[in-house]
Amino acid sequence: MSILGRLKNKLSELFLDRNNSRRVVISRRKHMFAYKDDVPLDAFKRMRDDPQVSAGLSVIKLPILAQKFSVEGSPEVADTIVKAINGSYTKIVERALYAIEFGFSAQEIVWSEDDGIYTIAGTLDVDPATVRLNTDDFGEVFSYTIPGGIEVPAEKALVFTYQKEFGNPYGRSRLLPAYEVWRTKELIWLFTNRYFERKGNPPTIVKYPSSHLQAEADRNADDALEIGRALLENAVVALPSTRDEHGREIWDLGYLTDDARAGMFLDYLRYLDRMILRAMFIPDRVMTQDEAVGSYALARAHLDLFLLSEDGLLSDLEEEINRQIVARVVEYNYGKQISGVRLRISRLSQVDRELMRDVFMEMVKSGDARVPSETLARELGFPSEN
């Protein structure tokens, strides 16, 4: 058979005729991908314990979690979708946003039947470090494998990839650019604590009289060391009050001091905190309240760019929810013939944007403004800690 003939046969295999319509059949041949980034996922877990990283992740996630959803399309189908996901929607989004720090997130959907309607009873979040993603010939994730060789099938797998590049299903963590800065901060933090430890408990200096007699000099040195050890144990020491010809104490106590360098360490730590926020694409000139850098207009521009990035994240999340959840709910309850149904996630309204902008800009101008978190959460509709 000629090359052209074989090509035609291959194309005919890819296109099937069903109900007089032609559709492309995507190969479901499994390709297992292993995580191959230079930075292990466990490192991102440790990074989340850093106060600055934790605050940055909250700034990114809270506006997303605050947004409501609606469903467009046939009223009957729309009501079914709302019933199917309404109770689990917040947890689904919250766990999907793990992809921000890990590059991807994996959940297992728990389906249930309620009055003849297939609904989502909940999802189980899976540790990203234990997941192996399975893709088809076109690089799309359709299942994943967990320890023990257990494969979570397509109908139960929910995977959200953040910043997918070059077909890598594991995505790109938003913490990755901040990794080296965070490592440096960890080391500087250790050096800073050691410095304060030495500063708070400096070495003791015991001055003792010298002697031209070696035995007497050695005895005085031993006595001085014993006095120093006693001070370390918070014991009482007794010193002779002998003075030299100039009236100075022959035996004396003191502390080894140095120039104060605490400010140098703290300034560097603050600088590293700002670099962490910049690496996470968060307006550091706002969060750090640093009056020494930038201007009011520049901080406002940074905030506007950050809000645009939030809109982009909402769009990506909306697309994946429609593809992996809404489409399945429709198919399981009505079949594939239903179309035109779509979930919409609300965007940050102009009022929300102006409120965030006004609050942040006031912080920039004053440098010491403090907005109660409960007030800000209430105004923006963020989930409250209480």
mmCIF file of C-alpha atoms in Angstrom:
data_model
loop_
_atom_site.group_PDB
_atom_site.id
_atom_site.type_symbol
_atom_site.label_atom_id
_atom_site.label_comp_id
_atom_site.label_asym_id
_atom_site.label_seq_id
_atom_site.Cartn_x
_atom_site.Cartn_y
_atom_site.Cartn_z
ATOM 1 C CA MET A 1 0.000 0.000 0.000
ATOM 2 C CA SER A 2 1.286 3.452 -0.857
ATOM 3 C CA ILE A 3 2.184 6.040 1.764
ATOM 4 C CA LEU A 4 -0.884 8.070 0.761
ATOM 5 C CA GLY A 5 -3.112 5.017 1.193
ATOM 6 C CA ARG A 6 -1.744 4.265 4.649
ATOM 7 C CA LEU A 7 -2.249 7.908 5.630
ATOM 8 C CA LYS A 8 -5.899 7.767 4.501
ATOM 9 C CA ASN A 9 -6.462 4.605 6.525
ATOM 10 C CA LYS A 10 -4.926 6.232 9.593
ATOM 11 C CA LEU A 11 -7.161 9.274 9.232
ATOM 12 C CA SER A 12 -10.220 7.077 8.830
ATOM 13 C CA GLU A 13 -9.384 5.436 12.147
ATOM 14 C CA LEU A 14 -9.292 8.815 13.865
ATOM 15 C CA PHE A 15 -12.679 9.910 12.495
ATOM 16 C CA LEU A 16 -15.776 7.867 13.313
ATOM 17 C CA ASP A 17 -19.299 8.367 12.019
ATOM 18 C CA ARG A 18 -21.871 8.358 14.820
ATOM 19 C CA ASN A 19 -25.453 9.671 14.372
ATOM 20 C CA ASN A 20 -24.376 11.066 10.992
ATOM 21 C CA SER A 21 -21.849 13.341 12.693
ATOM 22 C CA ARG A 22 -18.063 13.196 12.594
ATOM 23 C CA ARG A 23 -15.986 13.513 15.705
ATOM 24 C CA VAL A 24 -12.310 13.120 16.557
ATOM 25 C CA VAL A 25 -11.482 10.188 18.790
ATOM 26 C CA ILE A 26 -8.615 11.023 21.119
ATOM 27 C CA SER A 27 -6.324 8.148 21.907
ATOM 28 C CA ARG A 28 -6.432 7.123 25.571
ATOM 29 C CA ARG A 29 -3.155 5.268 25.459
ATOM 30 C CA LYS A 30 -1.605 5.969 28.839
ATOM 31 C CA HIS A 31 1.689 7.819 29.219
ATOM 32 C CA MET A 32 2.881 8.058 32.816
ATOM 33 C CA PHE A 33 4.779 11.260 33.589
ATOM 34 C CA ALA A 34 7.039 11.596 36.623
ATOM 35 C CA TYR A 35 7.747 14.903 38.327
ATOM 36 C CA LYS A 36 11.176 16.067 37.115
ATOM 37 C CA ASP A 37 11.685 19.621 38.360
ATOM 38 C CA ASP A 38 14.957 20.517 40.092
ATOM 39 C CA VAL A 39 13.057 21.693 43.183
ATOM 40 C CA PRO A 40 11.253 18.848 45.010
ATOM 41 C CA LEU A 41 7.612 19.315 45.948
ATOM 42 C CA ASP A 42 8.472 18.814 49.622
ATOM 43 C CA ALA A 43 10.474 22.054 49.439
ATOM 44 C CA PHE A 44 7.312 23.955 48.516
ATOM 45 C CA LYS A 45 5.631 22.451 51.585
ATOM 46 C CA ARG A 46 8.388 23.882 53.781
ATOM 47 C CA MET A 47 8.161 27.231 52.023
ATOM 48 C CA ARG A 48 4.491 27.532 52.994
ATOM 49 C CA ASP A 49 5.573 27.688 56.656
ATOM 50 C CA ASP A 50 7.464 30.922 55.991
ATOM 51 C CA PRO A 51 5.332 33.860 57.263
ATOM 52 C CA GLN A 52 5.921 35.956 54.152
ATOM 53 C CA VAL A 53 5.161 33.119 51.735
ATOM 54 C CA SER A 54 2.061 32.205 53.732
ATOM 55 C CA ALA A 55 0.818 35.798 53.619
ATOM 56 C CA GLY A 56 1.506 35.997 49.891
ATOM 57 C CA LEU A 57 -0.441 32.813 49.182
ATOM 58 C CA SER A 58 -3.379 34.158 51.187
ATOM 59 C CA VAL A 59 -3.358 37.386 49.184
ATOM 60 C CA ILE A 60 -3.521 35.346 45.968
ATOM 61 C CA LYS A 61 -6.138 32.831 47.078
ATOM 62 C CA LEU A 62 -8.630 34.787 49.181
ATOM 63 C CA PRO A 63 -10.019 36.928 46.329
ATOM 64 C CA ILE A 64 -10.505 33.748 44.259
ATOM 65 C CA LEU A 65 -12.318 31.930 47.063
ATOM 66 C CA ALA A 66 -14.589 34.927 47.592
ATOM 67 C CA GLN A 67 -16.097 34.775 44.096
ATOM 68 C CA LYS A 68 -19.501 33.192 43.511
ATOM 69 C CA PHE A 69 -20.541 31.079 40.538
ATOM 70 C CA SER A 70 -23.571 30.846 38.277
ATOM 71 C CA VAL A 71 -24.590 28.440 35.511
ATOM 72 C CA GLU A 72 -25.719 29.469 32.028
ATOM 73 C CA GLY A 73 -27.896 27.345 29.762
ATOM 74 C CA SER A 74 -31.120 25.405 30.021
ATOM 75 C CA PRO A 75 -32.785 26.200 33.389
ATOM 76 C CA GLU A 76 -33.386 22.525 34.133
ATOM 77 C CA VAL A 77 -29.817 21.509 33.379
ATOM 78 C CA ALA A 78 -28.443 24.572 35.175
ATOM 79 C CA ASP A 79 -30.419 23.702 38.313
ATOM 80 C CA THR A 80 -29.078 20.152 38.166
ATOM 81 C CA ILE A 81 -25.492 21.396 37.962
ATOM 82 C CA VAL A 82 -25.994 23.782 40.878
ATOM 83 C CA LYS A 83 -27.474 20.954 42.949
ATOM 84 C CA ALA A 84 -24.644 18.632 41.950
ATOM 85 C CA ILE A 85 -21.736 20.885 42.918
ATOM 86 C CA ASN A 86 -23.077 23.578 45.243
ATOM 87 C CA GLY A 87 -22.196 21.772 48.465
ATOM 88 C CA SER A 88 -18.666 20.933 47.320
ATOM 89 C CA TYR A 89 -17.773 23.982 45.222
ATOM 90 C CA THR A 90 -15.796 25.910 47.858
ATOM 91 C CA LYS A 91 -13.678 22.887 48.816
ATOM 92 C CA ILE A 92 -13.107 22.007 45.164
ATOM 93 C CA VAL A 93 -11.767 25.502 44.443
ATOM 94 C CA GLU A 94 -9.745 25.652 47.658
ATOM 95 C CA ARG A 95 -8.012 22.363 46.860
ATOM 96 C CA ALA A 96 -7.582 23.231 43.195
ATOM 97 C CA LEU A 97 -5.626 26.310 44.305
ATOM 98 C CA TYR A 98 -2.951 24.044 45.792
ATOM 99 C CA ALA A 99 -1.659 24.219 42.226
ATOM 100 C CA ILE A 100 -0.405 27.741 42.940
ATOM 101 C CA GLU A 101 2.289 26.480 45.293
ATOM 102 C CA PHE A 102 2.829 22.986 43.832
ATOM 103 C CA GLY A 103 2.237 23.608 40.105
ATOM 104 C CA PHE A 104 -0.694 21.192 40.010
ATOM 105 C CA SER A 105 -3.330 19.742 42.304
ATOM 106 C CA ALA A 106 -5.090 16.383 42.212
ATOM 107 C CA GLN A 107 -8.450 15.489 43.730
ATOM 108 C CA GLU A 108 -10.565 12.363 43.659
ATOM 109 C CA ILE A 109 -14.253 13.053 43.028
ATOM 110 C CA VAL A 110 -16.735 11.169 45.196
ATOM 111 C CA TRP A 111 -19.959 10.719 43.214
ATOM 112 C CA SER A 112 -23.345 10.019 44.774
ATOM 113 C CA GLU A 113 -26.932 9.657 43.572
ATOM 114 C CA ASP A 114 -29.610 11.935 45.003
ATOM 115 C CA ASP A 115 -33.211 11.585 43.760
ATOM 116 C CA GLY A 116 -32.002 10.130 40.498
ATOM 117 C CA ILE A 117 -29.408 12.884 39.975
ATOM 118 C CA TYR A 118 -25.682 12.183 40.022
ATOM 119 C CA THR A 119 -24.054 14.748 42.318
ATOM 120 C CA ILE A 120 -20.621 15.339 43.829
ATOM 121 C CA ALA A 121 -20.626 14.347 47.486
ATOM 122 C CA GLY A 122 -17.148 15.766 47.932
ATOM 123 C CA THR A 123 -13.546 15.413 46.858
ATOM 124 C CA LEU A 124 -10.462 13.861 48.420
ATOM 125 C CA ASP A 125 -7.304 15.908 48.108
ATOM 126 C CA VAL A 126 -4.170 13.938 47.309
ATOM 127 C CA ASP A 127 -0.630 14.820 48.344
ATOM 128 C CA PRO A 128 0.982 16.111 45.108
ATOM 129 C CA ALA A 129 4.302 14.506 46.047
ATOM 130 C CA THR A 130 2.696 11.045 45.804
ATOM 131 C CA VAL A 131 0.930 11.521 42.449
ATOM 132 C CA ARG A 132 1.997 10.321 38.995
ATOM 133 C CA LEU A 133 -0.043 11.892 36.217
ATOM 134 C CA ASN A 134 -1.185 9.876 33.197
ATOM 135 C CA THR A 135 -1.648 11.623 29.856
ATOM 136 C CA ASP A 136 -2.949 10.629 26.440
ATOM 137 C CA ASP A 137 -1.197 10.990 23.095
ATOM 138 C CA PHE A 138 -2.128 14.675 23.022
ATOM 139 C CA GLY A 139 -0.633 15.474 26.416
ATOM 140 C CA GLU A 140 -3.967 15.828 28.223
ATOM 141 C CA VAL A 141 -4.207 14.439 31.758
ATOM 142 C CA PHE A 142 -7.031 11.911 32.076
ATOM 143 C CA SER A 143 -6.086 9.954 35.217
ATOM 144 C CA TYR A 144 -3.418 9.701 37.874
ATOM 145 C CA THR A 145 -1.714 6.990 39.890
ATOM 146 C CA ILE A 146 -1.163 7.024 43.650
ATOM 147 C CA PRO A 147 1.103 4.845 45.846
ATOM 148 C CA GLY A 148 0.409 1.147 45.553
ATOM 149 C CA GLY A 149 -0.096 1.426 41.804
ATOM 150 C CA ILE A 150 -3.730 2.465 42.272
ATOM 151 C CA GLU A 151 -5.035 4.411 39.291
ATOM 152 C CA VAL A 152 -7.766 6.987 39.837
ATOM 153 C CA PRO A 153 -9.816 6.792 36.601
ATOM 154 C CA ALA A 154 -10.872 9.690 34.418
ATOM 155 C CA GLU A 155 -14.422 9.880 35.770
ATOM 156 C CA LYS A 156 -13.086 10.417 39.300
ATOM 157 C CA ALA A 157 -9.873 12.357 38.591
ATOM 158 C CA LEU A 158 -9.826 16.142 38.940
ATOM 159 C CA VAL A 159 -6.461 17.720 38.075
ATOM 160 C CA PHE A 160 -5.751 21.447 37.855
ATOM 161 C CA THR A 161 -2.426 22.485 36.321
ATOM 162 C CA TYR A 162 -1.052 25.989 36.874
ATOM 163 C CA GLN A 163 1.149 27.580 34.192
ATOM 164 C CA LYS A 164 1.484 24.485 32.045
ATOM 165 C CA GLU A 165 4.585 24.813 29.861
ATOM 166 C CA PHE A 166 5.930 22.674 27.016
ATOM 167 C CA GLY A 167 3.407 19.923 27.654
ATOM 168 C CA ASN A 168 4.515 19.464 31.262
ATOM 169 C CA PRO A 169 1.338 18.351 33.116
ATOM 170 C CA TYR A 170 2.915 19.194 36.474
ATOM 171 C CA GLY A 171 2.877 22.901 35.662
ATOM 172 C CA ARG A 172 5.044 25.559 37.266
ATOM 173 C CA SER A 173 4.750 26.541 40.906
ATOM 174 C CA ARG A 174 4.368 30.214 41.691
ATOM 175 C CA LEU A 175 6.866 29.639 44.495
ATOM 176 C CA LEU A 176 9.581 28.382 42.151
ATOM 177 C CA PRO A 177 11.098 31.833 41.374
ATOM 178 C CA ALA A 178 11.193 32.531 45.126
ATOM 179 C CA TYR A 179 12.924 29.277 46.051
ATOM 180 C CA GLU A 180 16.542 30.502 46.041
ATOM 181 C CA VAL A 181 15.581 33.684 47.900
ATOM 182 C CA TRP A 182 13.749 31.611 50.498
ATOM 183 C CA ARG A 183 16.781 29.346 50.980
ATOM 184 C CA THR A 184 18.976 32.401 51.508
ATOM 185 C CA LYS A 185 16.489 33.793 53.999
ATOM 186 C CA GLU A 186 16.531 30.521 55.948
ATOM 187 C CA LEU A 187 20.331 30.730 56.279
ATOM 188 C CA ILE A 188 20.349 34.422 57.200
ATOM 189 C CA TRP A 189 17.660 33.736 59.787
ATOM 190 C CA LEU A 190 19.937 31.155 61.433
ATOM 191 C CA PHE A 191 22.879 33.579 61.426
ATOM 192 C CA THR A 192 20.648 36.293 62.896
ATOM 193 C CA ASN A 193 19.514 34.055 65.747
ATOM 194 C CA ARG A 194 23.098 33.068 66.468
ATOM 195 C CA TYR A 195 24.095 36.722 66.553
ATOM 196 C CA PHE A 196 21.325 37.596 69.011
ATOM 197 C CA GLU A 197 22.254 34.586 71.109
ATOM 198 C CA ARG A 198 25.842 35.787 71.350
ATOM 199 C CA LYS A 199 24.685 39.338 71.939
ATOM 200 C CA GLY A 200 22.351 38.269 74.743
ATOM 201 C CA ASN A 201 24.947 36.028 76.382
ATOM 202 C CA PRO A 202 28.370 37.363 75.371
ATOM 203 C CA PRO A 203 31.619 35.624 76.334
ATOM 204 C CA THR A 204 32.961 36.537 79.785
ATOM 205 C CA ILE A 205 36.399 38.107 80.165
ATOM 206 C CA VAL A 206 38.230 37.427 83.433
ATOM 207 C CA LYS A 207 41.356 39.500 83.990
ATOM 208 C CA TYR A 208 43.937 38.011 86.337
ATOM 209 C CA PRO A 209 47.421 39.140 87.449
ATOM 210 C CA SER A 210 50.407 37.902 85.566
ATOM 211 C CA SER A 211 53.521 36.615 87.301
ATOM 212 C CA HIS A 212 57.126 35.984 86.401
ATOM 213 C CA LEU A 213 56.754 32.679 88.185
ATOM 214 C CA GLN A 214 55.262 30.123 85.783
ATOM 215 C CA ALA A 215 53.567 28.103 88.499
ATOM 216 C CA GLU A 216 51.832 31.178 89.929
ATOM 217 C CA ALA A 217 50.787 32.381 86.454
ATOM 218 C CA ASP A 218 49.303 28.968 85.664
ATOM 219 C CA ARG A 219 47.457 28.919 88.970
ATOM 220 C CA ASN A 220 45.957 32.368 88.325
ATOM 221 C CA ALA A 221 44.899 31.317 84.819
ATOM 222 C CA ASP A 222 43.183 28.207 86.177
ATOM 223 C CA ASP A 223 41.382 30.302 88.798
ATOM 224 C CA ALA A 224 40.213 32.734 86.092
ATOM 225 C CA LEU A 225 38.825 29.908 83.969
ATOM 226 C CA GLU A 226 37.034 28.471 86.996
ATOM 227 C CA ILE A 227 35.468 31.874 87.660
ATOM 228 C CA GLY A 228 34.289 32.050 84.049
ATOM 229 C CA ARG A 229 32.723 28.595 84.233
ATOM 230 C CA ALA A 230 30.977 29.526 87.470
ATOM 231 C CA LEU A 231 29.429 32.561 85.794
ATOM 232 C CA LEU A 232 28.071 30.353 83.000
ATOM 233 C CA GLU A 233 26.296 28.342 85.698
ATOM 234 C CA ASN A 234 24.930 31.547 87.297
ATOM 235 C CA ALA A 235 26.955 30.794 90.412
ATOM 236 C CA VAL A 236 28.424 33.342 92.825
ATOM 237 C CA VAL A 237 32.101 34.184 92.399
ATOM 238 C CA ALA A 238 34.500 35.919 94.775
ATOM 239 C CA LEU A 239 37.327 38.102 93.504
ATOM 240 C CA PRO A 240 40.216 39.558 95.497
ATOM 241 C CA SER A 241 40.184 43.355 95.644
ATOM 242 C CA THR A 242 43.904 43.725 95.050
ATOM 243 C CA ARG A 243 44.884 46.783 93.006
ATOM 244 C CA ASP A 244 48.040 47.673 91.099
ATOM 245 C CA GLU A 245 50.162 50.792 91.575
ATOM 246 C CA HIS A 246 47.730 52.755 89.362
ATOM 247 C CA GLY A 247 44.684 51.827 91.449
ATOM 248 C CA ARG A 248 43.237 49.430 88.911
ATOM 249 C CA GLU A 249 41.731 46.108 89.941
ATOM 250 C CA ILE A 250 44.171 43.289 89.301
ATOM 251 C CA TRP A 251 41.288 40.813 89.159
ATOM 252 C CA ASP A 252 38.335 42.013 87.084
ATOM 253 C CA LEU A 253 35.313 40.807 85.114
ATOM 254 C CA GLY A 254 33.970 42.024 81.771
ATOM 255 C CA TYR A 255 32.149 40.939 78.619
ATOM 256 C CA LEU A 256 33.413 40.623 75.081
ATOM 257 C CA THR A 257 31.281 43.068 73.083
ATOM 258 C CA ASP A 258 31.226 44.100 69.446
ATOM 259 C CA ASP A 259 29.543 46.707 67.282
ATOM 260 C CA ALA A 260 25.766 46.392 67.034
ATOM 261 C CA ARG A 261 24.963 44.635 63.751
ATOM 262 C CA ALA A 262 21.340 43.666 64.381
ATOM 263 C CA GLY A 263 20.091 46.347 61.998
ATOM 264 C CA MET A 264 22.198 44.925 59.191
ATOM 265 C CA PHE A 265 20.644 41.472 59.589
ATOM 266 C CA LEU A 266 17.093 42.799 59.898
ATOM 267 C CA ASP A 267 17.436 45.051 56.856
ATOM 268 C CA TYR A 268 18.647 42.125 54.788
ATOM 269 C CA LEU A 269 15.776 39.928 55.991
ATOM 270 C CA ARG A 270 13.278 42.643 55.025
ATOM 271 C CA TYR A 271 14.918 42.869 51.612
ATOM 272 C CA LEU A 272 14.597 39.097 51.141
ATOM 273 C CA ASP A 273 10.928 39.287 52.148
ATOM 274 C CA ARG A 274 10.342 41.864 49.412
ATOM 275 C CA MET A 275 12.127 39.680 46.880
ATOM 276 C CA ILE A 276 9.924 36.715 47.829
ATOM 277 C CA LEU A 277 6.799 38.753 47.129
ATOM 278 C CA ARG A 278 8.161 40.001 43.818
ATOM 279 C CA ALA A 279 8.998 36.454 42.785
ATOM 280 C CA MET A 280 5.391 35.486 43.553
ATOM 281 C CA PHE A 281 4.159 38.460 41.482
ATOM 282 C CA ILE A 282 2.594 40.239 44.452
ATOM 283 C CA PRO A 283 2.851 44.044 44.870
ATOM 284 C CA ASP A 284 5.588 44.125 47.511
ATOM 285 C CA ARG A 285 5.532 47.920 47.699
ATOM 286 C CA VAL A 286 2.069 47.566 49.145
ATOM 287 C CA MET A 287 2.410 44.584 51.475
ATOM 288 C CA THR A 288 5.771 45.571 52.948
ATOM 289 C CA GLN A 289 4.749 49.213 53.525
ATOM 290 C CA ASP A 290 8.238 50.255 52.448
ATOM 291 C CA GLU A 291 8.254 54.027 51.977
ATOM 292 C CA ALA A 292 11.841 54.095 50.774
ATOM 293 C CA VAL A 293 11.205 52.491 47.408
ATOM 294 C CA GLY A 294 8.890 53.352 44.555
ATOM 295 C CA SER A 295 6.139 55.915 44.407
ATOM 296 C CA TYR A 296 2.396 56.096 44.936
ATOM 297 C CA ALA A 297 1.732 55.814 41.197
ATOM 298 C CA LEU A 298 4.105 52.871 40.847
ATOM 299 C CA ALA A 299 2.462 51.005 43.731
ATOM 300 C CA ARG A 300 -0.948 51.633 42.155
ATOM 301 C CA ALA A 301 0.298 50.232 38.835
ATOM 302 C CA HIS A 302 1.664 47.142 40.604
ATOM 303 C CA LEU A 303 -1.687 46.549 42.265
ATOM 304 C CA ASP A 304 -3.544 46.857 38.954
ATOM 305 C CA LEU A 305 -1.220 44.270 37.398
ATOM 306 C CA PHE A 306 -1.787 41.948 40.340
ATOM 307 C CA LEU A 307 -5.569 42.232 39.943
ATOM 308 C CA LEU A 308 -5.198 41.380 36.251
ATOM 309 C CA SER A 309 -3.269 38.247 37.218
ATOM 310 C CA GLU A 310 -6.134 37.318 39.558
ATOM 311 C CA ASP A 311 -8.580 37.593 36.652
ATOM 312 C CA GLY A 312 -6.353 35.316 34.587
ATOM 313 C CA LEU A 313 -6.267 32.738 37.372
ATOM 314 C CA LEU A 314 -10.064 32.872 37.629
ATOM 315 C CA SER A 315 -10.375 32.277 33.882
ATOM 316 C CA ASP A 316 -8.091 29.225 34.000
ATOM 317 C CA LEU A 317 -9.959 27.811 36.975
ATOM 318 C CA GLU A 318 -13.332 28.383 35.314
ATOM 319 C CA GLU A 319 -12.200 26.592 32.161
ATOM 320 C CA GLU A 320 -11.020 23.510 34.059
ATOM 321 C CA ILE A 321 -14.171 23.309 36.189
ATOM 322 C CA ASN A 322 -16.289 23.384 33.036
ATOM 323 C CA ARG A 323 -14.140 20.763 31.314
ATOM 324 C CA GLN A 324 -13.675 18.343 34.197
ATOM 325 C CA ILE A 325 -16.776 18.811 36.350
ATOM 326 C CA VAL A 326 -19.653 20.485 34.524
ATOM 327 C CA ALA A 327 -19.199 18.372 31.386
ATOM 328 C CA ARG A 328 -19.225 15.173 33.454
ATOM 329 C CA VAL A 329 -22.301 16.188 35.467
ATOM 330 C CA VAL A 330 -24.156 16.928 32.226
ATOM 331 C CA GLU A 331 -23.022 13.682 30.587
ATOM 332 C CA TYR A 332 -23.854 11.468 33.561
ATOM 333 C CA ASN A 333 -27.318 12.987 33.994
ATOM 334 C CA TYR A 334 -28.388 13.866 30.437
ATOM 335 C CA GLY A 335 -25.917 12.338 27.998
ATOM 336 C CA LYS A 336 -23.481 13.998 25.637
ATOM 337 C CA GLN A 337 -26.186 15.480 23.424
ATOM 338 C CA ILE A 338 -26.710 18.419 25.833
ATOM 339 C CA SER A 339 -24.604 21.471 24.988
ATOM 340 C CA GLY A 340 -24.538 25.192 25.684
ATOM 341 C CA VAL A 341 -24.245 24.798 29.449
ATOM 342 C CA ARG A 342 -21.421 26.649 31.167
ATOM 343 C CA LEU A 343 -20.407 27.618 34.680
ATOM 344 C CA ARG A 344 -19.325 31.226 35.172
ATOM 345 C CA ILE A 345 -17.218 32.431 38.083
ATOM 346 C CA SER A 346 -17.786 36.068 38.960
ATOM 347 C CA ARG A 347 -14.868 38.430 38.613
ATOM 348 C CA LEU A 348 -13.647 41.048 41.055
ATOM 349 C CA SER A 349 -16.230 43.811 40.716
ATOM 350 C CA GLN A 350 -15.277 47.439 40.280
ATOM 351 C CA VAL A 351 -16.377 48.081 43.862
ATOM 352 C CA ASP A 352 -14.098 45.290 45.128
ATOM 353 C CA ARG A 353 -11.197 46.585 43.066
ATOM 354 C CA GLU A 354 -11.639 50.133 44.303
ATOM 355 C CA LEU A 355 -11.864 48.978 47.912
ATOM 356 C CA MET A 356 -8.670 46.917 47.637
ATOM 357 C CA ARG A 357 -6.931 49.754 45.819
ATOM 358 C CA ASP A 358 -7.988 52.368 48.393
ATOM 359 C CA VAL A 359 -6.921 50.197 51.320
ATOM 360 C CA PHE A 360 -3.544 49.347 49.807
ATOM 361 C CA MET A 361 -2.853 52.904 48.685
ATOM 362 C CA GLU A 362 -3.633 54.221 52.158
ATOM 363 C CA MET A 363 -1.098 51.747 53.522
ATOM 364 C CA VAL A 364 1.464 53.036 51.037
ATOM 365 C CA LYS A 365 0.857 56.669 51.946
ATOM 366 C CA SER A 366 0.780 56.297 55.725
ATOM 367 C CA GLY A 367 3.233 53.454 56.115
ATOM 368 C CA ASP A 368 1.571 52.349 59.331
ATOM 369 C CA ALA A 369 -2.083 51.881 58.415
ATOM 370 C CA ARG A 370 -3.664 48.790 59.864
ATOM 371 C CA VAL A 371 -6.976 47.551 58.502
ATOM 372 C CA PRO A 372 -8.811 44.993 60.694
ATOM 373 C CA SER A 373 -8.820 41.687 58.835
ATOM 374 C CA GLU A 374 -12.452 41.042 59.776
ATOM 375 C CA THR A 375 -13.508 44.369 58.237
ATOM 376 C CA LEU A 376 -11.644 43.687 55.012
ATOM 377 C CA ALA A 377 -13.024 40.141 54.819
ATOM 378 C CA ARG A 378 -16.573 41.378 55.366
ATOM 379 C CA GLU A 379 -16.345 44.115 52.724
ATOM 380 C CA LEU A 380 -14.815 41.842 50.084
ATOM 381 C CA GLY A 381 -16.831 38.768 50.967
ATOM 382 C CA PHE A 382 -13.714 36.771 51.909
ATOM 383 C CA PRO A 383 -14.077 33.680 54.106
ATOM 384 C CA SER A 384 -13.638 34.728 57.738
ATOM 385 C CA GLU A 385 -11.508 32.875 60.254
ATOM 386 C CA ASN A 386 -14.350 33.035 62.795
#
